[in-house]
PDB file of C-alpha atoms in Angstrom:
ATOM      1  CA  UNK K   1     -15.545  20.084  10.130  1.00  0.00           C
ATOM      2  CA  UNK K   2     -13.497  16.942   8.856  1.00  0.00           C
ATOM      3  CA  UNK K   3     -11.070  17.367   5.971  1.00  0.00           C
ATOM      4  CA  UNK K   4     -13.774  15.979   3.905  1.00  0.00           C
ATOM      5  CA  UNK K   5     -16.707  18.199   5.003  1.00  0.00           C
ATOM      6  CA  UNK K   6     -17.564  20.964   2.944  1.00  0.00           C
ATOM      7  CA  UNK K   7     -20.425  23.954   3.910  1.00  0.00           C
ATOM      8  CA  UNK K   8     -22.168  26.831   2.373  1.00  0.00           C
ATOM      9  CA  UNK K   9     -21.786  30.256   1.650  1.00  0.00           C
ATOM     10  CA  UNK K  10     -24.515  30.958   4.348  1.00  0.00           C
ATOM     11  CA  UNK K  11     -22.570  28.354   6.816  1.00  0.00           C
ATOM     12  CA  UNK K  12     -19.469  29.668   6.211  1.00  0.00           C
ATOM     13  CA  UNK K  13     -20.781  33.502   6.233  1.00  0.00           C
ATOM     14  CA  UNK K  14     -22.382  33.144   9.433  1.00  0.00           C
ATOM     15  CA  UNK K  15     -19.250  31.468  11.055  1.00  0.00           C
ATOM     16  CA  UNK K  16     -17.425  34.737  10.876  1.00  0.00           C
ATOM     17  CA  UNK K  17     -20.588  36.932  11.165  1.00  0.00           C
ATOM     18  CA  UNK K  18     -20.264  37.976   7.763  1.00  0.00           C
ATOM     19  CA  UNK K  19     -22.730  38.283   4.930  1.00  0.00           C
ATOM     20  CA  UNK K  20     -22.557  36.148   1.973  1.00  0.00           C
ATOM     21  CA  UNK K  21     -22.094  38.887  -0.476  1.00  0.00           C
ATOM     22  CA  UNK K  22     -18.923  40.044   1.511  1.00  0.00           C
ATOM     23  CA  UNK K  23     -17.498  36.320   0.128  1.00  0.00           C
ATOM     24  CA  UNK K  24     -18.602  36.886  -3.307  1.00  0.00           C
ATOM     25  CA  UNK K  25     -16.604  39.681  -3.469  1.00  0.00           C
ATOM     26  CA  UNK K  26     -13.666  38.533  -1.844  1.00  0.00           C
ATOM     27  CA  UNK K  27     -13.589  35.655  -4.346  1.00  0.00           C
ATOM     28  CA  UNK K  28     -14.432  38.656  -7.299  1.00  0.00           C
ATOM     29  CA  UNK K  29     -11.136  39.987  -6.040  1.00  0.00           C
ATOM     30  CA  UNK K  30      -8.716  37.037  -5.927  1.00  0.00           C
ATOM     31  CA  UNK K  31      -8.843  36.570  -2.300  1.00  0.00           C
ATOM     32  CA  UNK K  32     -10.883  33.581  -2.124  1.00  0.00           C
ATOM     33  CA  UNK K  33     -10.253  30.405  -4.482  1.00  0.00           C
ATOM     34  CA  UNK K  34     -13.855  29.826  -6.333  1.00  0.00           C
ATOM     35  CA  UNK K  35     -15.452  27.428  -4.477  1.00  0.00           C
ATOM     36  CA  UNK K  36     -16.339  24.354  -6.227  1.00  0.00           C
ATOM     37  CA  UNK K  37     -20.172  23.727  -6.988  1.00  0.00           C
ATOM     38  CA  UNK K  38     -22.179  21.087  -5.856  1.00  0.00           C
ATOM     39  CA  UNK K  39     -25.736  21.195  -7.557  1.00  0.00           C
ATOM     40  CA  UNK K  40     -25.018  25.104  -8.462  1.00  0.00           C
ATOM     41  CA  UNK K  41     -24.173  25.576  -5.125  1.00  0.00           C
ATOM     42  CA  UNK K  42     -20.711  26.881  -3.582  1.00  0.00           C
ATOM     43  CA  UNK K  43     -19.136  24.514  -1.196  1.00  0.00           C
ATOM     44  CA  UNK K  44     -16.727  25.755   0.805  1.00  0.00           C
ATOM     45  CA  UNK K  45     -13.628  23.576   2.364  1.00  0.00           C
ATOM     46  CA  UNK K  46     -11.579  23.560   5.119  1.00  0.00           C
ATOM     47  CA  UNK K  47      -8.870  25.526   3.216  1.00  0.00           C
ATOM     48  CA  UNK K  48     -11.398  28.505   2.927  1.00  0.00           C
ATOM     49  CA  UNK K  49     -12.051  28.479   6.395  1.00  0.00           C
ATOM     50  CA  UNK K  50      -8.389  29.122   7.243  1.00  0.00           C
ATOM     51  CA  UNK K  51      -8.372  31.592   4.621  1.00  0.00           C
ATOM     52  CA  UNK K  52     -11.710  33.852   5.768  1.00  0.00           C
ATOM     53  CA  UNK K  53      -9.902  33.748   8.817  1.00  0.00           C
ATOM     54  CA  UNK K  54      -6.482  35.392   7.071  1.00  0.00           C
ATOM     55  CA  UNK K  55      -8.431  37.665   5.834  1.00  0.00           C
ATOM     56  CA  UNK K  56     -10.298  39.179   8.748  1.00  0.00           C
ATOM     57  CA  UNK K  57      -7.492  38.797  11.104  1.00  0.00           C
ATOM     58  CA  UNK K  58      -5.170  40.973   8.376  1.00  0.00           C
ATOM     59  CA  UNK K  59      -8.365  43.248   8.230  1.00  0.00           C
ATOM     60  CA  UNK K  60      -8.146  43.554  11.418  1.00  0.00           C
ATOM     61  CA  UNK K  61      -4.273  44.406  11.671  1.00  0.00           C
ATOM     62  CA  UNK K  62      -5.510  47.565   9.098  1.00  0.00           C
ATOM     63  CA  UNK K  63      -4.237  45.892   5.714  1.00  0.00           C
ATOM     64  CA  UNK K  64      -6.395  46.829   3.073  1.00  0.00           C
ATOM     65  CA  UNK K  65      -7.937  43.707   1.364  1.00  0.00           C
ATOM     66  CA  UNK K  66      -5.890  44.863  -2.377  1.00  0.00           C
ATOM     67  CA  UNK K  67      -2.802  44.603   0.290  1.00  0.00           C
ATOM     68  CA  UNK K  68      -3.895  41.394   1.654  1.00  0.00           C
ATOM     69  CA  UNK K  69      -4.223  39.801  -1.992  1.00  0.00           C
ATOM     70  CA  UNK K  70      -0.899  40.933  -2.496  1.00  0.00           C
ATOM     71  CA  UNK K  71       0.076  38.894   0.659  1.00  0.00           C
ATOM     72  CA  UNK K  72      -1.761  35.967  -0.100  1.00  0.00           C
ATOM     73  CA  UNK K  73      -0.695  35.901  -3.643  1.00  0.00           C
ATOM     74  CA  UNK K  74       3.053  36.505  -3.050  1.00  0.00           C
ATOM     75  CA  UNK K  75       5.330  35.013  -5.120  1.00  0.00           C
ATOM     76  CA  UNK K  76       7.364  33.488  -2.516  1.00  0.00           C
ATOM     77  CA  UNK K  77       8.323  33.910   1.255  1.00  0.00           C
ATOM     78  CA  UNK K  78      10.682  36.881  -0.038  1.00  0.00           C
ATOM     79  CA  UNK K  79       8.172  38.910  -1.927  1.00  0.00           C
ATOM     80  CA  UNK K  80       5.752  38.215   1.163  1.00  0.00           C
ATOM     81  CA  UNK K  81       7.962  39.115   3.904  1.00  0.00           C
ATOM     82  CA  UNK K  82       8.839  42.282   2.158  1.00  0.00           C
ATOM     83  CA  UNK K  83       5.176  43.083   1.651  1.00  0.00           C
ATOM     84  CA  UNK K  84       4.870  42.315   5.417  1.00  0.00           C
ATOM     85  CA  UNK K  85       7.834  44.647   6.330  1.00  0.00           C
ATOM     86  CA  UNK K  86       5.913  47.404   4.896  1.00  0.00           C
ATOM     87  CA  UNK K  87       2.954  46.797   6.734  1.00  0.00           C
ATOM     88  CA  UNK K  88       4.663  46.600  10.163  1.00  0.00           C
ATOM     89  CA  UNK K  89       6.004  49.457   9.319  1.00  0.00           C
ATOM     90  CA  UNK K  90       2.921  50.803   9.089  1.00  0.00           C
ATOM     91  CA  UNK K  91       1.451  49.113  12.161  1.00  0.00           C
ATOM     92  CA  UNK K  92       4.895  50.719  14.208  1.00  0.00           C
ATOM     93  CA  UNK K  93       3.517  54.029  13.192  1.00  0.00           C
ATOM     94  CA  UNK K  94       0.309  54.326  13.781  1.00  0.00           C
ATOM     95  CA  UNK K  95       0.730  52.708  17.364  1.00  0.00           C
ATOM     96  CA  UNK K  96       3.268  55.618  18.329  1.00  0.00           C
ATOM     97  CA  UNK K  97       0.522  58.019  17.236  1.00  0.00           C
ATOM     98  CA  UNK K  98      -1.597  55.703  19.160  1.00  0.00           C
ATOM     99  CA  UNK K  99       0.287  56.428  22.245  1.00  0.00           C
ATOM    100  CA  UNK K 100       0.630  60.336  21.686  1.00  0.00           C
ATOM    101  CA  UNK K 101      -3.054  60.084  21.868  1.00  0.00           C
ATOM    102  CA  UNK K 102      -3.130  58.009  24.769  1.00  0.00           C
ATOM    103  CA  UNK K 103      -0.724  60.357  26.358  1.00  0.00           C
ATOM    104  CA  UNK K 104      -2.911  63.853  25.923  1.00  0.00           C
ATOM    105  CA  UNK K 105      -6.518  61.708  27.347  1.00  0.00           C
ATOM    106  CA  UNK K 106      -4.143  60.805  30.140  1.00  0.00           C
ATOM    107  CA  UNK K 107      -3.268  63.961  31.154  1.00  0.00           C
ATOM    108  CA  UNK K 108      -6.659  65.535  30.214  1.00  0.00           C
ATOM    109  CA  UNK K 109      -8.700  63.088  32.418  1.00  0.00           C
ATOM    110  CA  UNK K 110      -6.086  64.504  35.499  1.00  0.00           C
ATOM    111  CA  UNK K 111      -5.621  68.402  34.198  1.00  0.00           C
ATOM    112  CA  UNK K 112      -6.763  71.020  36.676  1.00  0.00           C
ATOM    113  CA  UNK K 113      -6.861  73.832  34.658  1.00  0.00           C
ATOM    114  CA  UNK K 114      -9.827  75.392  33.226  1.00  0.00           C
ATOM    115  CA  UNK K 115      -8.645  75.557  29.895  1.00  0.00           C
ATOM    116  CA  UNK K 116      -6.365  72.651  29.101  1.00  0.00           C
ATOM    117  CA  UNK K 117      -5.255  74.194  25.806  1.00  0.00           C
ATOM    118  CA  UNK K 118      -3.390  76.691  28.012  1.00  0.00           C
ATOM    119  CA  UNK K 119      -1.904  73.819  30.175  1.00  0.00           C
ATOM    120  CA  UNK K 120       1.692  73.946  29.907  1.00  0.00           C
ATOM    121  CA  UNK K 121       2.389  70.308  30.380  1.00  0.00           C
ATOM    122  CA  UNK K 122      -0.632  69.801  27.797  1.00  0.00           C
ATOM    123  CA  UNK K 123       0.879  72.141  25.196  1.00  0.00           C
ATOM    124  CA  UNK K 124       4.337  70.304  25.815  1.00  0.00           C
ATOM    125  CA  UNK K 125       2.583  66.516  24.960  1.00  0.00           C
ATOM    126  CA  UNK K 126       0.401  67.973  22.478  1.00  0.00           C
ATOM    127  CA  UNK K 127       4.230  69.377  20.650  1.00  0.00           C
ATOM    128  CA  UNK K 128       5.201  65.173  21.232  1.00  0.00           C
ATOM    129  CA  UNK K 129       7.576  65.909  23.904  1.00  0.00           C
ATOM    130  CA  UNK K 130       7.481  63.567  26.869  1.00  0.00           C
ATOM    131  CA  UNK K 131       9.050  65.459  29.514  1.00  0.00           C
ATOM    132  CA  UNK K 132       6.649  66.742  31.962  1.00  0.00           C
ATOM    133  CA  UNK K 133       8.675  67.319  34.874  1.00  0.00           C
ATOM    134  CA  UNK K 134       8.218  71.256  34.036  1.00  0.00           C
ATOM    135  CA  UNK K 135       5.724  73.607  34.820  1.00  0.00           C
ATOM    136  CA  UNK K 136       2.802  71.469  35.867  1.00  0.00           C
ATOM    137  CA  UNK K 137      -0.882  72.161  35.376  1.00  0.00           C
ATOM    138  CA  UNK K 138      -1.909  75.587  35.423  1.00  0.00           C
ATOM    139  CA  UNK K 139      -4.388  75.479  39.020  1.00  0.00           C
TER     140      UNK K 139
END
């Protein structure tokens, strides 16, 4: 696609597996530009192909699409960075619970004991403590 190349909503829709509709609404909410219309039809540019691709990839990082707007529609690299901030905030979280989780399958997939709720090294991970140099699994 050339700067001058424009496509349609079922082009661009089916670039990013998408389905139209999901377009329509992200241009309902303020996340897409309107597209300009050729014969009644949207025509997408270049620009909106850089911007689906915002979109899903902040999806993807867990922003909401009302935060997203918020991103894209900052008033300036202050207001945006702050608004980003938050969000890796966020993101810094849940991977640390992430991890905890990680941690407890880790030892589950290895645990001996019959009942791993009575594990002691289970009990101590499942309580977020690391150290399981103690008391190993019940055998």
């Amino acid at each position: 696609m050339n700067s001058t190349d424009s496509m349609r909503i079922g082009e661009l829709a089916e670039r990013f597996d998408l389905a139209p509709h999901v377009l329509r609404h992200w241009e309902a909410m303020g996340l897409l530009t309107p597209a300009a219309r050729v014969n009644g039809r949207r025509r997408y540019t270049r620009d909106h192909v850089v911007r689906v691709m915002t979109i899903i990839r902040a999806k993807g990082g867990g922003m909401s699409l009302d935060q997203i707007r918020d991103v894209l529609g900052a008033a300036g690299r202050a207001e945006r960075r702050a608004l980003l901030e938050r969000h890796h905030a966020d993101l810094e979280r849940r991977l640390e619970e992430i991890a905890a989780s990680k941690r407890l399958i880790e030892h589950l997939m290895e645990c001996t004991a019959e009942d791993f709720t009575q594990c002691p090294s289970y009990r101590r991970i499942a309580a977020g403590l690391r150290d399981l140099t103690e008391d190993g699994c019940v055998v």
